[in-house]
Amino acid sequence: MARTLALLNNKGGTGKTTTTLGLGAALARRRQRVLLIDLDSQRNLSAAFTLPEGYTGIGHALVDSLPLHEAMVKVDKQLWVLGSTPALVDYEYQLSHEPGREFILREALAPLQSEFDFILLDCAPSLGTLTVNALTAADGFIVPMQAENFAFLGLDRILETADKAKRRMNPKLELEGILFVKLNPRTTFSKAVVQSLAKDPRTAGRVFHTYIRQDIALMECSAFQKSVFEYAPSSNGAHDYADLARELLQRTGDQSGKHNLEEK
Ligand SMILES: Nc1ncnc2c1ncn2[C@@H]1O[C@H](COP(=O)(O)OP(=O)(O)OP(=O)(O)O)[C@@H](O)[C@H]1O
Ligand SMILES: [Mg+2]
């Protein structure tokens, strides 16, 4: 059975897509079969790959109830992508008028469960129909965020929405973890943010030990349609996403990631 994880934050630019790409590539390098799904009409995830001419993507497949296999593209050993197109906005509008609209993605993913170890859902910066579909289909969600003043306000909203999705549609849904992206752990402010989340009963024990440092290679690699591991194998970005994959895989047994907030 695949473990389906949604990358979620309704604030824009927090590292959802970069994490989907970095974590997905890192898991694939650890011999996991990984499917990345672009649920954002900005299609930043899709743009990191060469998709076929005339590609219609996830939106068309969901609206027309086509098997998702037809829209899946193998992009590397162990790595597949279900991309989006700008028309995803229109498809999302159509889906939002269907009966059982929250369950459409879950239904479509059911036949793929045995084919993958991980399915990563790159959500748009909104809590719209497709994001709610992601929360209904997922086992867990990861919230990439910065240690910033207003990040907390956004987090309250995300946790409330996830809680409703769990109560009403998906009892198995769990917060897989808060992931700090572009973190400088030495500033007083970021330390305060990390500590406060560690104490908050909603997030205590659910902050990844691994954090992602600011690294230009993470910004550049997708423009060159390469994973950070191909583009800059010895970069901090490659190192940090490899650590994140290791921490995620170790969670069931050993809870500690190799490099944690104190060590780096
Ligand atoms: N650790 C990092 N170091 C440097 N740049 C980063 C890092 N993580 C992400 N970025 C850059 O920050 C920008 C926003 O990241 P990303 O696109 O992953 O966020 P997002 O949450 O998916 O955004 P959106 O909400 O628009 O979908 C991108 O230009 C990305 O390359
Ligand atoms: Mg994005």
CSV table of C-alpha atoms and ligand atoms in Angstrom, one decimal:
chain,number,residue,atom,x,y,z
A,1,MET,CA,0.0,0.0,0.0
A,2,ALA,CA,1.3,3.4,-0.9
A,3,ARG,CA,1.7,6.1,1.8
A,4,THR,CA,0.0,9.2,0.5
A,5,LEU,CA,1.2,12.5,1.8
A,6,ALA,CA,-0.1,15.9,1.0
A,7,LEU,CA,2.2,18.9,1.0
A,8,LEU,CA,0.0,21.6,2.4
A,9,ASN,CA,0.2,25.3,3.2
A,10,ASN,CA,-2.4,27.8,2.0
A,11,LYS,CA,0.3,30.5,2.2
A,12,GLY,CA,2.2,30.8,-1.1
A,13,GLY,CA,5.9,30.1,-1.6
A,14,THR,CA,6.5,28.1,1.6
A,15,GLY,CA,8.4,25.2,-0.1
A,16,LYS,CA,5.5,22.8,-1.0
A,17,THR,CA,6.7,22.2,-4.6
A,18,THR,CA,10.4,22.2,-3.7
A,19,THR,CA,9.7,19.7,-1.0
A,20,THR,CA,7.6,17.5,-3.2
A,21,LEU,CA,10.4,17.4,-5.8
A,22,GLY,CA,13.3,17.1,-3.3
A,23,LEU,CA,11.7,14.5,-1.0
A,24,GLY,CA,10.3,12.6,-4.0
A,25,ALA,CA,13.7,12.3,-5.6
A,26,ALA,CA,15.3,11.4,-2.3
A,27,LEU,CA,12.8,8.6,-1.7
A,28,ALA,CA,13.2,7.3,-5.2
A,29,ARG,CA,17.0,7.2,-4.6
A,30,ARG,CA,16.2,5.0,-1.6
A,31,ARG,CA,14.5,2.5,-3.9
A,32,GLN,CA,11.0,3.7,-3.1
A,33,ARG,CA,8.5,3.8,-5.9
A,34,VAL,CA,7.2,7.4,-5.9
A,35,LEU,CA,4.4,9.2,-7.7
A,36,LEU,CA,4.3,13.0,-7.6
A,37,ILE,CA,1.0,14.7,-8.3
A,38,ASP,CA,0.7,18.3,-9.2
A,39,LEU,CA,-2.6,19.7,-7.8
A,40,ASP,CA,-1.7,23.3,-8.7
A,41,SER,CA,-2.6,25.1,-11.9
A,42,GLN,CA,0.5,27.2,-11.5
A,43,ARG,CA,2.1,23.8,-12.5
A,44,ASN,CA,5.5,24.6,-11.0
A,45,LEU,CA,6.0,20.9,-10.2
A,46,SER,CA,5.1,19.9,-13.8
A,47,ALA,CA,7.5,22.4,-15.2
A,48,ALA,CA,10.3,20.6,-13.5
A,49,PHE,CA,9.8,17.8,-16.0
A,50,THR,CA,9.4,17.4,-19.8
A,51,LEU,CA,5.8,16.2,-20.3
A,52,PRO,CA,4.5,15.0,-23.7
A,53,GLU,CA,3.1,17.4,-26.2
A,54,GLY,CA,-0.7,17.9,-25.8
A,55,TYR,CA,-0.5,16.6,-22.2
A,56,THR,CA,-3.8,17.0,-20.4
A,57,GLY,CA,-2.9,16.0,-17.0
A,58,ILE,CA,-4.6,15.2,-13.7
A,59,GLY,CA,-7.5,17.6,-14.2
A,60,HIS,CA,-8.8,16.1,-17.4
A,61,ALA,CA,-8.4,12.6,-15.9
A,62,LEU,CA,-10.4,13.4,-12.8
A,63,VAL,CA,-13.2,15.2,-14.6
A,64,ASP,CA,-13.6,12.5,-17.2
A,65,SER,CA,-13.0,9.6,-14.7
A,66,LEU,CA,-10.1,8.3,-16.8
A,67,PRO,CA,-7.7,5.8,-15.3
A,68,LEU,CA,-4.8,7.9,-13.8
A,69,HIS,CA,-2.4,5.6,-15.5
A,70,GLU,CA,-3.1,7.3,-18.8
A,71,ALA,CA,-1.8,10.6,-17.5
A,72,MET,CA,1.2,9.3,-15.6
A,73,VAL,CA,4.6,9.9,-17.0
A,74,LYS,CA,7.7,8.0,-15.9
A,75,VAL,CA,10.5,10.6,-15.4
A,76,ASP,CA,13.2,8.6,-13.7
A,77,LYS,CA,14.0,5.2,-12.2
A,78,GLN,CA,11.4,4.7,-9.5
A,79,LEU,CA,9.8,8.2,-10.1
A,80,TRP,CA,6.5,9.0,-11.9
A,81,VAL,CA,4.6,12.3,-12.3
A,82,LEU,CA,1.0,13.2,-12.8
A,83,GLY,CA,1.2,16.7,-14.0
A,84,SER,CA,-1.2,19.6,-14.3
A,85,THR,CA,-2.0,22.2,-16.9
A,86,PRO,CA,-3.3,25.8,-16.5
A,87,ALA,CA,-6.8,24.4,-17.3
A,88,LEU,CA,-6.7,22.7,-13.9
A,89,VAL,CA,-8.6,25.8,-12.6
A,90,ASP,CA,-11.5,25.1,-14.9
A,91,TYR,CA,-11.4,21.4,-14.1
A,92,GLU,CA,-11.4,22.2,-10.4
A,93,TYR,CA,-14.5,24.3,-10.9
A,94,GLN,CA,-16.2,21.4,-12.6
A,95,LEU,CA,-15.2,19.0,-9.9
A,96,SER,CA,-16.5,21.3,-7.2
A,97,HIS,CA,-20.0,20.7,-8.6
A,98,GLU,CA,-19.9,17.0,-8.6
A,99,PRO,CA,-21.6,14.8,-6.0
A,100,GLY,CA,-19.1,13.5,-3.5
A,101,ARG,CA,-16.6,16.1,-4.7
A,102,GLU,CA,-14.2,15.6,-1.8
A,103,PHE,CA,-13.7,12.0,-2.7
A,104,ILE,CA,-12.8,12.1,-6.4
A,105,LEU,CA,-9.1,12.0,-6.0
A,106,ARG,CA,-9.2,9.2,-3.4
A,107,GLU,CA,-11.4,7.1,-5.7
A,108,ALA,CA,-9.0,7.7,-8.6
A,109,LEU,CA,-5.9,6.8,-6.6
A,110,ALA,CA,-7.4,3.5,-5.2
A,111,PRO,CA,-6.1,1.4,-8.1
A,112,LEU,CA,-2.6,2.8,-7.8
A,113,GLN,CA,-2.1,2.0,-4.1
A,114,SER,CA,-0.3,-1.3,-4.8
A,115,GLU,CA,2.0,0.2,-7.4
A,116,PHE,CA,3.7,2.8,-5.3
A,117,ASP,CA,5.4,3.2,-1.9
A,118,PHE,CA,4.8,6.9,-1.7
A,119,ILE,CA,2.3,9.3,-3.4
A,120,LEU,CA,3.2,12.9,-2.8
A,121,LEU,CA,0.4,15.5,-3.5
A,122,ASP,CA,1.7,19.0,-4.2
A,123,CYS,CA,-1.2,21.3,-3.2
A,124,ALA,CA,-1.9,24.8,-4.5
A,125,PRO,CA,-1.7,27.7,-2.0
A,126,SER,CA,-5.4,27.5,-1.2
A,127,LEU,CA,-7.8,25.4,0.7
A,128,GLY,CA,-10.0,24.8,-2.3
A,129,THR,CA,-11.7,21.7,-3.7
A,130,LEU,CA,-8.5,20.0,-4.9
A,131,THR,CA,-6.7,20.6,-1.6
A,132,VAL,CA,-9.7,19.2,0.3
A,133,ASN,CA,-9.5,16.2,-2.1
A,134,ALA,CA,-5.8,15.8,-1.2
A,135,LEU,CA,-6.7,15.8,2.5
A,136,THR,CA,-9.4,13.2,1.9
A,137,ALA,CA,-7.0,11.0,-0.1
A,138,ALA,CA,-4.0,11.3,2.1
A,139,ASP,CA,-2.7,9.3,5.1
A,140,GLY,CA,-0.9,12.3,6.3
A,141,PHE,CA,0.1,15.9,5.5
A,142,ILE,CA,3.3,17.8,5.7
A,143,VAL,CA,3.3,21.5,6.3
A,144,PRO,CA,6.4,23.2,4.9
A,145,MET,CA,6.7,26.6,6.6
A,146,GLN,CA,9.1,29.4,7.4
A,147,ALA,CA,9.8,30.5,11.0
A,148,GLU,CA,8.0,33.8,10.5
A,149,ASN,CA,5.7,35.9,12.5
A,150,PHE,CA,2.5,35.3,10.5
A,151,ALA,CA,3.2,31.6,9.8
A,152,PHE,CA,1.3,30.8,13.0
A,153,LEU,CA,-1.9,32.4,11.8
A,154,GLY,CA,-1.8,30.3,8.7
A,155,LEU,CA,-1.0,27.2,10.6
A,156,ASP,CA,-4.2,27.6,12.8
A,157,ARG,CA,-6.3,27.6,9.6
A,158,ILE,CA,-4.5,24.6,8.1
A,159,LEU,CA,-4.9,22.5,11.2
A,160,GLU,CA,-8.6,23.5,11.5
A,161,THR,CA,-9.2,22.5,7.9
A,162,ALA,CA,-7.3,19.2,8.3
A,163,ASP,CA,-9.3,18.5,11.5
A,164,LYS,CA,-12.6,19.0,9.7
A,165,ALA,CA,-11.4,16.7,6.8
A,166,LYS,CA,-10.4,14.1,9.4
A,167,ARG,CA,-13.7,14.2,11.3
A,168,ARG,CA,-16.0,14.4,8.2
A,169,MET,CA,-14.2,12.4,5.5
A,170,ASN,CA,-10.9,10.8,6.4
A,171,PRO,CA,-10.5,9.5,10.0
A,172,LYS,CA,-7.0,8.2,9.2
A,173,LEU,CA,-5.6,11.6,8.4
A,174,GLU,CA,-2.6,12.7,10.6
A,175,LEU,CA,-0.2,15.6,10.7
A,176,GLU,CA,2.9,13.8,9.4
A,177,GLY,CA,5.1,16.8,10.3
A,178,ILE,CA,5.8,20.5,10.2
A,179,LEU,CA,8.9,21.1,8.0
A,180,PHE,CA,10.9,24.2,8.4
A,181,VAL,CA,12.2,25.4,5.0
A,182,LYS,CA,14.8,28.2,4.5
A,183,LEU,CA,15.4,28.0,8.3
A,184,ASN,CA,18.4,29.7,10.0
A,185,PRO,CA,18.2,28.0,13.4
A,186,ARG,CA,20.6,30.4,15.0
A,187,THR,CA,18.3,33.4,15.1
A,188,THR,CA,16.5,34.1,18.3
A,189,PHE,CA,13.2,34.4,16.5
A,190,SER,CA,13.5,31.1,14.7
A,191,LYS,CA,14.4,29.4,17.9
A,192,ALA,CA,11.3,30.9,19.6
A,193,VAL,CA,9.1,29.6,16.7
A,194,VAL,CA,10.6,26.1,16.8
A,195,GLN,CA,10.2,25.9,20.6
A,196,SER,CA,6.7,27.2,20.6
A,197,LEU,CA,5.6,24.5,18.0
A,198,ALA,CA,7.4,21.9,20.1
A,199,LYS,CA,5.2,22.9,23.1
A,200,ASP,CA,1.9,23.4,21.2
A,201,PRO,CA,-0.2,20.2,21.9
A,202,ARG,CA,-1.4,20.2,18.2
A,203,THR,CA,2.2,20.0,16.8
A,204,ALA,CA,4.3,18.6,19.7
A,205,GLY,CA,6.4,15.7,18.5
A,206,ARG,CA,5.3,16.4,14.9
A,207,VAL,CA,8.1,18.9,13.9
A,208,PHE,CA,10.6,17.2,11.6
A,209,HIS,CA,14.1,17.1,13.2
A,210,THR,CA,15.3,17.7,9.7
A,211,TYR,CA,15.0,21.2,8.4
A,212,ILE,CA,15.8,22.6,4.9
A,213,ARG,CA,18.5,25.3,4.7
A,214,GLN,CA,18.3,28.2,2.3
A,215,ASP,CA,20.1,26.9,-0.8
A,216,ILE,CA,20.2,28.4,-4.3
A,217,ALA,CA,20.6,25.0,-5.8
A,218,LEU,CA,17.1,24.2,-4.8
A,219,MET,CA,15.8,27.2,-6.7
A,220,GLU,CA,18.0,26.5,-9.8
A,221,CYS,CA,17.7,22.7,-10.2
A,222,SER,CA,14.0,22.7,-11.4
A,223,ALA,CA,14.7,25.4,-14.0
A,224,PHE,CA,17.2,22.9,-15.5
A,225,GLN,CA,14.7,20.1,-15.1
A,226,LYS,CA,17.1,18.2,-12.8
A,227,SER,CA,16.6,16.9,-9.3
A,228,VAL,CA,18.8,18.6,-6.7
A,229,PHE,CA,20.7,15.3,-6.5
A,230,GLU,CA,21.6,15.4,-10.2
A,231,TYR,CA,22.2,19.2,-10.3
A,232,ALA,CA,24.2,19.7,-7.2
A,233,PRO,CA,24.8,16.4,-5.4
A,234,SER,CA,26.9,17.8,-2.6
A,235,SER,CA,24.8,20.9,-2.0
A,236,ASN,CA,23.0,21.6,1.3
A,237,GLY,CA,19.7,21.1,-0.4
A,238,ALA,CA,20.6,17.6,-1.6
A,239,HIS,CA,21.9,16.8,1.9
A,240,ASP,CA,18.8,18.1,3.6
A,241,TYR,CA,16.2,16.3,1.4
A,242,ALA,CA,18.2,13.1,1.7
A,243,ASP,CA,18.0,13.5,5.5
A,244,LEU,CA,14.3,14.2,5.3
A,245,ALA,CA,13.7,11.0,3.4
A,246,ARG,CA,15.7,9.1,5.9
A,247,GLU,CA,13.8,10.6,8.8
A,248,LEU,CA,10.5,9.9,7.2
A,249,LEU,CA,11.4,6.2,6.5
A,250,GLN,CA,12.8,5.8,10.0
A,251,ARG,CA,9.8,7.2,11.8
A,252,THR,CA,8.1,3.9,12.3
A,253,GLY,CA,11.2,2.6,14.2
A,254,ASP,CA,13.8,5.0,15.2
A,255,GLN,CA,12.3,8.5,15.7
A,256,SER,CA,15.4,10.5,15.3
A,257,GLY,CA,16.7,11.9,12.0
A,258,LYS,CA,20.4,11.9,11.6
A,259,HIS,CA,20.8,15.6,11.4
A,260,ASN,CA,18.5,17.6,13.7
A,261,LEU,CA,17.8,21.1,14.7
A,262,GLU,CA,20.7,21.2,17.1
A,263,GLU,CA,23.3,19.4,15.0
A,264,LYS,CA,23.5,21.4,11.8
B,1,LIG,N1,15.5,25.9,0.8
B,1,LIG,C1,15.3,26.8,-0.2
B,1,LIG,N2,16.4,27.6,-0.4
B,1,LIG,C2,16.2,28.5,-1.4
B,1,LIG,N3,15.1,28.7,-2.2
B,1,LIG,C3,14.1,27.9,-1.9
B,1,LIG,C4,14.1,26.9,-0.9
B,1,LIG,N4,12.9,26.3,-0.9
B,1,LIG,C5,12.2,26.9,-1.9
B,1,LIG,N5,12.9,27.9,-2.5
B,1,LIG,C6,12.4,28.8,-3.5
B,1,LIG,O1,11.3,29.5,-3.0
B,1,LIG,C7,10.3,29.7,-3.9
B,1,LIG,C8,9.0,29.1,-3.4
B,1,LIG,O2,9.2,27.7,-3.2
B,1,LIG,P1,8.1,26.7,-3.7
B,1,LIG,O3,7.7,27.0,-5.1
B,1,LIG,O4,8.6,25.3,-3.4
B,1,LIG,O5,6.9,27.1,-2.7
B,1,LIG,P2,5.4,26.6,-2.8
B,1,LIG,O6,4.9,26.6,-1.4
B,1,LIG,O7,5.2,25.4,-3.7
B,1,LIG,O8,4.8,27.9,-3.6
B,1,LIG,P3,3.3,28.0,-4.1
B,1,LIG,O9,2.5,28.3,-2.9
B,1,LIG,O10,3.3,29.2,-5.1
B,1,LIG,O11,2.9,26.8,-4.8
B,1,LIG,C9,10.8,29.0,-5.2
B,1,LIG,O12,11.4,30.0,-6.0
B,1,LIG,C10,11.8,28.0,-4.7
B,1,LIG,O13,12.8,27.7,-5.7
B,2,MG,MG,4.0,25.2,-5.4
